[in-house]
CSV table of N, CA and C in Angstrom, one decimal:
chain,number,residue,atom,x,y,z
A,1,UNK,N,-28.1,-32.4,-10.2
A,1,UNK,CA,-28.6,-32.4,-11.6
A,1,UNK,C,-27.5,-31.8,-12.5
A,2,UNK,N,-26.3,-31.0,-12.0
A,2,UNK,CA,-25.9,-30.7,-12.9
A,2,UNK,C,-24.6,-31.4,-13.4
A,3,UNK,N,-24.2,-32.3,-12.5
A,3,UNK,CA,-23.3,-33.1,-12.7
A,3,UNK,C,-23.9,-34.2,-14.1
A,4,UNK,N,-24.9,-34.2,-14.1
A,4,UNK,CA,-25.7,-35.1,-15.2
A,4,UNK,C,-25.0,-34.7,-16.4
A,5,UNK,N,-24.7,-33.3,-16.9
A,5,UNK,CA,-24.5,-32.8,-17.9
A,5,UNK,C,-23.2,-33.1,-18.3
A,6,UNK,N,-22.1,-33.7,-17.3
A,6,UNK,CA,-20.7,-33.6,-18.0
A,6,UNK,C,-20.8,-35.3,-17.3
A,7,UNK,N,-21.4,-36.3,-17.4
A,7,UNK,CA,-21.1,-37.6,-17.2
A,7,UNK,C,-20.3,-37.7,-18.8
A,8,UNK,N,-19.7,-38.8,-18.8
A,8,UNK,CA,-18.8,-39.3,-19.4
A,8,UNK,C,-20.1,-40.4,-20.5
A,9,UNK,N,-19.9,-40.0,-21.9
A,9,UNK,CA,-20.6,-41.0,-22.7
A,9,UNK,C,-20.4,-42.8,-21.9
A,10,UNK,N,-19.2,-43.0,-22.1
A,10,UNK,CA,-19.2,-44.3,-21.6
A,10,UNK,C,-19.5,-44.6,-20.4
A,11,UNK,N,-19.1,-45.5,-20.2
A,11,UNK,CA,-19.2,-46.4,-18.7
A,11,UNK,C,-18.4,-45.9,-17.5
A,12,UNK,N,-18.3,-45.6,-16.5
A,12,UNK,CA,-17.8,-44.8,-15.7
A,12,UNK,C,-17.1,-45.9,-15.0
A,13,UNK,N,-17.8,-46.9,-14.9
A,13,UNK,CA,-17.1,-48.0,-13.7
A,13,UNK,C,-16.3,-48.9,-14.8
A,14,UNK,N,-15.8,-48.5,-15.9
A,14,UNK,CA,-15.0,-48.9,-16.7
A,14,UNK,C,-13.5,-48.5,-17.0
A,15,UNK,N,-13.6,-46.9,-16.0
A,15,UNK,CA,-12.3,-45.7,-15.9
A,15,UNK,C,-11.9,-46.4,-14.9
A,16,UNK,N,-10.6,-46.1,-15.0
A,16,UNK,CA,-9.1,-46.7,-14.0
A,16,UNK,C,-9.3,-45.6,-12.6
A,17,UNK,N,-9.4,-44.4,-13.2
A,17,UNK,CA,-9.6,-43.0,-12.1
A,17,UNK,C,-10.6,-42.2,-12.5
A,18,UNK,N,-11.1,-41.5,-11.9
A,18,UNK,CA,-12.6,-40.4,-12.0
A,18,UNK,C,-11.7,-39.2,-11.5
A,19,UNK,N,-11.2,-37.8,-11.8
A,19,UNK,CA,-11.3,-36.9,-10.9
A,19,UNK,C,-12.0,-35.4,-11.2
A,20,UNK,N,-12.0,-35.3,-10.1
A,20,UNK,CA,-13.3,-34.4,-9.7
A,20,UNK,C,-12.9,-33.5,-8.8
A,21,UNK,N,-12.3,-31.9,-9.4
A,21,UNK,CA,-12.1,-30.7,-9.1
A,21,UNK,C,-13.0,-30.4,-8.4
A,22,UNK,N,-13.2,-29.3,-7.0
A,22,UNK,CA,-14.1,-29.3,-6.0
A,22,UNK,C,-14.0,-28.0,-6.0
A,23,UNK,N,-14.8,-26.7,-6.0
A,23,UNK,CA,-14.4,-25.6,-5.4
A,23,UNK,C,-15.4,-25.4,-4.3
A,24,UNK,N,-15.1,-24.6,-3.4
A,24,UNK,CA,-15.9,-24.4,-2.2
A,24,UNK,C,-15.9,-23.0,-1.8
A,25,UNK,N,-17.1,-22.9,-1.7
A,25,UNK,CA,-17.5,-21.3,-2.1
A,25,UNK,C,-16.6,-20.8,-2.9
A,26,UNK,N,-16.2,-20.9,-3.8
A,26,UNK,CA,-15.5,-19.9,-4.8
A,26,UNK,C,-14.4,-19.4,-3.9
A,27,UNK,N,-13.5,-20.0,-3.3
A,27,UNK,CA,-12.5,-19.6,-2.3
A,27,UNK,C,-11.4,-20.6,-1.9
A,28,UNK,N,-12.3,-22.2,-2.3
A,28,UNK,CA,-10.8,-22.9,-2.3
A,28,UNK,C,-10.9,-24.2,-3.1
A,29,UNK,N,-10.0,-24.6,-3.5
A,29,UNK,CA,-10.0,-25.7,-4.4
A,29,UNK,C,-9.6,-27.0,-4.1
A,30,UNK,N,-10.2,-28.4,-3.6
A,30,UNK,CA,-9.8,-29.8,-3.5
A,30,UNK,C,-9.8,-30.2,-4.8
A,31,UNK,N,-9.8,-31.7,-4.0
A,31,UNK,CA,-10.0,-32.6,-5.2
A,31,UNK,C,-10.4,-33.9,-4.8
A,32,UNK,N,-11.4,-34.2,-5.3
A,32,UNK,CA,-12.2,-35.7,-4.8
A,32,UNK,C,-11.7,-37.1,-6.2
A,33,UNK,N,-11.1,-38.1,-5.8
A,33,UNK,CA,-10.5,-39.4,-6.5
A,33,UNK,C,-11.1,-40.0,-6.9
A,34,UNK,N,-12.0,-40.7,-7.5
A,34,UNK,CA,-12.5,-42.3,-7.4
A,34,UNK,C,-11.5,-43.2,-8.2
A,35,UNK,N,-10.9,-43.8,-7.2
A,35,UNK,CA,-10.0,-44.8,-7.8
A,35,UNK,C,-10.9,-46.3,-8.4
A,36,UNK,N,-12.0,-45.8,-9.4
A,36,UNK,CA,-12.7,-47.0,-10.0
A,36,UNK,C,-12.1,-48.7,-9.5
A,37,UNK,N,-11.5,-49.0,-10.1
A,37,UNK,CA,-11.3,-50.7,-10.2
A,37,UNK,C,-11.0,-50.5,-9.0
A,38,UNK,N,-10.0,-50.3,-7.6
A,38,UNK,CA,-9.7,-50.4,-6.3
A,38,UNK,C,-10.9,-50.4,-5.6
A,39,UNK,N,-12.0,-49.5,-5.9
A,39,UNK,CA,-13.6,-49.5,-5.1
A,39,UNK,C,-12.9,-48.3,-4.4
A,40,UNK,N,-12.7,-46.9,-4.6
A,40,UNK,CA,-12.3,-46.6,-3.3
A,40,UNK,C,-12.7,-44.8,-4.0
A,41,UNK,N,-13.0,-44.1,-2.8
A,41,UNK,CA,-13.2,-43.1,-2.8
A,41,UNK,C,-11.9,-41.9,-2.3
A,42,UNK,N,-11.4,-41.3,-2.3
A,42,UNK,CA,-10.2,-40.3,-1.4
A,42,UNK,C,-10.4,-38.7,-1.9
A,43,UNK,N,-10.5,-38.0,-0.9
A,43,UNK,CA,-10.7,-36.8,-0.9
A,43,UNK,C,-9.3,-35.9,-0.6
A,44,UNK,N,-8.7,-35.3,-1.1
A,44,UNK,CA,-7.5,-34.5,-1.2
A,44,UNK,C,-7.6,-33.0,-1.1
A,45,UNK,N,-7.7,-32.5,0.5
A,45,UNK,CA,-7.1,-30.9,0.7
A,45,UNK,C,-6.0,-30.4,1.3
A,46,UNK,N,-5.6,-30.0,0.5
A,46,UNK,CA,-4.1,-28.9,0.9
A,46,UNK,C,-4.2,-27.9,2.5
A,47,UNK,N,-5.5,-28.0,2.8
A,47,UNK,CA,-5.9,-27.1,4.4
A,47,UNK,C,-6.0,-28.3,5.2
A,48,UNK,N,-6.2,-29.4,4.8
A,48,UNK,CA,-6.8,-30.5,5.8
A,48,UNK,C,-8.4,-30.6,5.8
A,49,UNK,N,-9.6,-30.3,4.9
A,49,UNK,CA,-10.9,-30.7,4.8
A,49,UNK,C,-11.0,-31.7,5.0
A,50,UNK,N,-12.0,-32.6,5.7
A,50,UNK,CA,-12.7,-34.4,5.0
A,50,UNK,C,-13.1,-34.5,4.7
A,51,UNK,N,-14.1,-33.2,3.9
A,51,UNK,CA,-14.4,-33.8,2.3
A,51,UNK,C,-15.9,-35.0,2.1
A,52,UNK,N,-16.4,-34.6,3.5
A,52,UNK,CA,-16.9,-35.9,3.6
A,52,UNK,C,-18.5,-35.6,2.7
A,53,UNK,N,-18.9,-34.8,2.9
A,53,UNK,CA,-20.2,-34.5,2.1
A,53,UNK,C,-19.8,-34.5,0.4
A,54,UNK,N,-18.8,-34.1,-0.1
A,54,UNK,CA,-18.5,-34.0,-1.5
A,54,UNK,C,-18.4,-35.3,-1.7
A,55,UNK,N,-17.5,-36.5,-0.7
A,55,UNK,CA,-17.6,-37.9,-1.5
A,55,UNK,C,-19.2,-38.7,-1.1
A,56,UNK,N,-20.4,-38.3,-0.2
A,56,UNK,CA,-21.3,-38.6,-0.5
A,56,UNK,C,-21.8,-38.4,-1.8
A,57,UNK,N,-21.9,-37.1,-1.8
A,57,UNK,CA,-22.2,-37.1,-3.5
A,57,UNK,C,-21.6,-37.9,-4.6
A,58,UNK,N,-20.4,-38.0,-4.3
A,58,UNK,CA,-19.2,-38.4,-5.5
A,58,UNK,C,-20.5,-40.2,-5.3
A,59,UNK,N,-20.7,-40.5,-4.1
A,59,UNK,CA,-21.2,-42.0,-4.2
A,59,UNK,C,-22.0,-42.2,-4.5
A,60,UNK,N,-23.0,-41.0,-4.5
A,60,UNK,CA,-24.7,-41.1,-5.0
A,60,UNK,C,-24.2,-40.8,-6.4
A,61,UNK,N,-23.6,-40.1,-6.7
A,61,UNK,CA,-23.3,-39.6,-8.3
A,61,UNK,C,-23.1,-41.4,-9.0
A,62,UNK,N,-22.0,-42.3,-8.5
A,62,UNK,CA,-21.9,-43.4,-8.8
A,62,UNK,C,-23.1,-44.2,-9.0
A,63,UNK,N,-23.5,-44.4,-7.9
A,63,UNK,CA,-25.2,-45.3,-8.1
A,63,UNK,C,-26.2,-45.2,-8.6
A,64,UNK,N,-25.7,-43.5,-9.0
A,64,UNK,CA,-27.2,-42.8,-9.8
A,64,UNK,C,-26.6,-43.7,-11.1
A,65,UNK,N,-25.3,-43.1,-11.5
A,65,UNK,CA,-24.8,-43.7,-13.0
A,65,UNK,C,-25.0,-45.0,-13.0
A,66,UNK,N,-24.6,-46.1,-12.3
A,66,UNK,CA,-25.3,-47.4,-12.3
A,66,UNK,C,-26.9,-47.8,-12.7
A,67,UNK,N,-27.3,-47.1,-12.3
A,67,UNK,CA,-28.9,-46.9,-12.4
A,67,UNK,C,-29.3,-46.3,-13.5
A,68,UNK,N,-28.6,-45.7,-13.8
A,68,UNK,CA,-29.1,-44.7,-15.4
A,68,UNK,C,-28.4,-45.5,-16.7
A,69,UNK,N,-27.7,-46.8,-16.8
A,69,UNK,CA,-26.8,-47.8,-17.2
A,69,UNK,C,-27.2,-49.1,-17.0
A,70,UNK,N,-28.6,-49.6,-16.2
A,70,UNK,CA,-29.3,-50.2,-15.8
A,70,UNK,C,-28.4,-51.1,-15.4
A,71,UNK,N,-27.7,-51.3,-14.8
A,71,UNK,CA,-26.6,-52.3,-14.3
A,71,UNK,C,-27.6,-52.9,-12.8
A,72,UNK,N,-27.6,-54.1,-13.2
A,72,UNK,CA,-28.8,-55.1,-12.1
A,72,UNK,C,-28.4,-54.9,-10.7
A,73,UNK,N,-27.4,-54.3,-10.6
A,73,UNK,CA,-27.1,-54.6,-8.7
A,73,UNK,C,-26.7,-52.6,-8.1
A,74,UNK,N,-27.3,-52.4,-9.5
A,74,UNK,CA,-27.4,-50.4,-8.8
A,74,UNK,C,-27.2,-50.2,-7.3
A,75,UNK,N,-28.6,-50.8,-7.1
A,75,UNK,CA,-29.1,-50.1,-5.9
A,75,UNK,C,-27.9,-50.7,-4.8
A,76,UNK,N,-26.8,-51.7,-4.6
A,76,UNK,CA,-25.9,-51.9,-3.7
A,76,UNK,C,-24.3,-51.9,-3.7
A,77,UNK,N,-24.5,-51.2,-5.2
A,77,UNK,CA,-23.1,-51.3,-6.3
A,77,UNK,C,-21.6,-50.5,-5.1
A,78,UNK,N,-22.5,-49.6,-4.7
A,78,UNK,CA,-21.2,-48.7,-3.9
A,78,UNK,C,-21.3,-49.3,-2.7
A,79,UNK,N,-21.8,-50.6,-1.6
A,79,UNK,CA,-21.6,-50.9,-0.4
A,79,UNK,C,-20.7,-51.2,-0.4
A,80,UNK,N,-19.5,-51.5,-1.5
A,80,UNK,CA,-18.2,-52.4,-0.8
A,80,UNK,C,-17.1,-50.9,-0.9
A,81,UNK,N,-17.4,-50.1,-1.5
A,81,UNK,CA,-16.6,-49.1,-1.9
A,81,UNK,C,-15.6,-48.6,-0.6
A,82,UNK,N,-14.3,-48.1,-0.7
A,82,UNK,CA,-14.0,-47.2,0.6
A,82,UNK,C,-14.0,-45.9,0.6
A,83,UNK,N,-14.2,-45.7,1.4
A,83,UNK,CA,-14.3,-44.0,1.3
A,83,UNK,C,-13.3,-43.4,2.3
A,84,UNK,N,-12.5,-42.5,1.5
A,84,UNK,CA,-11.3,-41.6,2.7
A,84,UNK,C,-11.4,-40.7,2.5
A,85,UNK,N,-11.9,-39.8,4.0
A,85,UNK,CA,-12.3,-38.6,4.0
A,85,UNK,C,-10.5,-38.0,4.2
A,86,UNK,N,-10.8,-36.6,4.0
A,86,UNK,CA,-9.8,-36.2,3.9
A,86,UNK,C,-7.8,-36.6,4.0
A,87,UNK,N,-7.8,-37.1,3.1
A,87,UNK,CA,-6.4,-38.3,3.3
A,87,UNK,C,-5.0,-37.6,3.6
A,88,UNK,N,-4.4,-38.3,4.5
A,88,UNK,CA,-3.8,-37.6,5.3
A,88,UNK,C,-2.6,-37.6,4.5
A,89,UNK,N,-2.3,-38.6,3.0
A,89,UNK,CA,-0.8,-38.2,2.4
A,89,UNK,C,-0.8,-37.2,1.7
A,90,UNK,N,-2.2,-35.8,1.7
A,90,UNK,CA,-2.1,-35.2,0.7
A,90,UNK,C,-1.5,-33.9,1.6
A,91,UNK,N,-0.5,-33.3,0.2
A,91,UNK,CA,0.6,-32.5,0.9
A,91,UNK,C,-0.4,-31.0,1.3
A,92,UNK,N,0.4,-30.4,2.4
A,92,UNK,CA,-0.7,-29.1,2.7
A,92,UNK,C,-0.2,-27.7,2.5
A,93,UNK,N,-0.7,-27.0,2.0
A,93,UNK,CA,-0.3,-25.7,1.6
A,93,UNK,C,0.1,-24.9,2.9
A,94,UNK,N,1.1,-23.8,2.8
A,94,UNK,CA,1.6,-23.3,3.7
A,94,UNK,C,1.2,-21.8,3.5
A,95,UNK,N,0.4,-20.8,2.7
A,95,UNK,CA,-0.6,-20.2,2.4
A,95,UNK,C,-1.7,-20.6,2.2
A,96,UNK,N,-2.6,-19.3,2.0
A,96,UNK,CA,-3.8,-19.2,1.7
A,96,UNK,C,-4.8,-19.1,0.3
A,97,UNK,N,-3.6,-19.2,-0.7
A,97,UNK,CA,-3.7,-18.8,-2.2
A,97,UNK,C,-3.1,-19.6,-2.8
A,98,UNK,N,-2.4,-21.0,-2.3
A,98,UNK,CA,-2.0,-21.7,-3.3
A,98,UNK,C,-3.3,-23.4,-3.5
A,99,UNK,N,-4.1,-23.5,-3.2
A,99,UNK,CA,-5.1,-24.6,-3.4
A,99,UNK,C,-5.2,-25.3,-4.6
A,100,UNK,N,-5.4,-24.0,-5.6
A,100,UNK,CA,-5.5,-24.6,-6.8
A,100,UNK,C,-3.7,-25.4,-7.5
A,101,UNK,N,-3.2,-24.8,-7.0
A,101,UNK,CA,-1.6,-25.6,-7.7
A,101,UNK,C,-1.5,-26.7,-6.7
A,102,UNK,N,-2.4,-26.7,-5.6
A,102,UNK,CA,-1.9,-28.3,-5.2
A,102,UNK,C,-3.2,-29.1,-5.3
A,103,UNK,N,-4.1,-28.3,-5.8
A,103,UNK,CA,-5.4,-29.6,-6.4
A,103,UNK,C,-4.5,-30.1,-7.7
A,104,UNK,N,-4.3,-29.1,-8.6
A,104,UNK,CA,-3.6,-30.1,-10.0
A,104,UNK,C,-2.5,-30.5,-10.2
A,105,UNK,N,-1.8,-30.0,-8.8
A,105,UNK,CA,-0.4,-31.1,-8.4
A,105,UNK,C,-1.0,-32.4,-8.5
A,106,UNK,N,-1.8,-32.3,-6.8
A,106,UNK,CA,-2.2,-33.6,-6.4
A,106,UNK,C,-2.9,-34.0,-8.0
A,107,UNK,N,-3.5,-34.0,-8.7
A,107,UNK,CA,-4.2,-34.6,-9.5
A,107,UNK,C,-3.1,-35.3,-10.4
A,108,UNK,N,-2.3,-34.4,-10.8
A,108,UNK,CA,-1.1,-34.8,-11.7
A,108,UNK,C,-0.6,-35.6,-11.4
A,109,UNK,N,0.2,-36.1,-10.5
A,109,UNK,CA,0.8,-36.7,-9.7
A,109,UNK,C,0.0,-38.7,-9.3
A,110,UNK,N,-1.4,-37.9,-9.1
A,110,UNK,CA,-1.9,-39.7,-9.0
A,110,UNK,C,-1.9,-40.1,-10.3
A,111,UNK,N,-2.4,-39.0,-11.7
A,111,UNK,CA,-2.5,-39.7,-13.0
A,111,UNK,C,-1.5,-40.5,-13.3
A,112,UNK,N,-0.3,-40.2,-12.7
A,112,UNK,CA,1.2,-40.7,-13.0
A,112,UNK,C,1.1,-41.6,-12.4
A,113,UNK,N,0.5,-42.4,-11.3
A,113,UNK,CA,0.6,-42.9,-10.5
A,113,UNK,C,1.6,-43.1,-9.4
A,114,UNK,N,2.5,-41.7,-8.9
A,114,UNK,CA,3.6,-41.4,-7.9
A,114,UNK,C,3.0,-41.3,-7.0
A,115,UNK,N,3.6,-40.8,-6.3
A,115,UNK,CA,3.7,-40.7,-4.5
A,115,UNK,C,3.3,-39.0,-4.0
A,116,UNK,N,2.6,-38.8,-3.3
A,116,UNK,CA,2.7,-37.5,-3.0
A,116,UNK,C,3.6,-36.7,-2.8
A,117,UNK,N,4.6,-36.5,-2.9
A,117,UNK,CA,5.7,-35.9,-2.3
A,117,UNK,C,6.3,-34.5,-3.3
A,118,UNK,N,5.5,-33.8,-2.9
A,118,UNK,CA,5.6,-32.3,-3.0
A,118,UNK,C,5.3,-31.0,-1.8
A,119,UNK,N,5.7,-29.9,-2.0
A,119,UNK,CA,5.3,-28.8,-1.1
A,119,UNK,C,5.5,-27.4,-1.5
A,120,UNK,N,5.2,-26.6,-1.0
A,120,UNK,CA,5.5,-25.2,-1.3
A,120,UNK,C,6.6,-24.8,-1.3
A,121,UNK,N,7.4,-25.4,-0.4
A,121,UNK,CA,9.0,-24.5,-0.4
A,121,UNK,C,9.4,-25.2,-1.9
């Protein structure tokens, strides 16, 4: 329910990218993708997570918005979608305290549309 509160006025399946800052228990910071037009879901942790229950959500969040946008094919809109659990080109922290600089690396970096290629050192 509370994600309801910061949907985007417009059309969601109209954005190029969706991203979606994750924190977990108040201790570490991902980052969940929806690469809209590709159909594709990617989950991005610096520890190695899969992320895999946050991009259910991220998919029910989608279908719900379909549905609340009355778009006629809601209820099957996300079957073709892909979903990647924890993706393996995302660079991984070599501490325990840096999460958040590589959630808004990683985030920075796909807005640009580049290549992962960063690290701690």
């Amino acid at each position: 329910k509370k994600i309801k509160s910061t949907t985007p006025a417009g059309d969601v399946f109209a954005l190029d990218k969706m991203f979606i800052p994750v924190n977990i228990n108040s201790q570490h910071w991902t980052l969940a993708v929806a690469f809209v037009q590709e159909k594709k879901l990617v989950y991005y942790d610096s520890m190695g997570g899969s992320g895999r229950n946050y991009l259910l959500g991220l998919k029910q969040y989608f279908k719900d918005e379909a549905k609340a946008k009355s778009k006629p094919n809601w209820e099957t809109i996300m079957d073709d979608w892909e979903v990647v659990l924890g993706s393996c080109d995302t660079p991984q922290q070599s501490n325990g305290s840096d999460c958040g600089v590589f959630a808004s690396t990683t985030a920075n970096y796909l807005a640009q549309d580049l290549e992962l290629r960063f690290s701690s050192r």
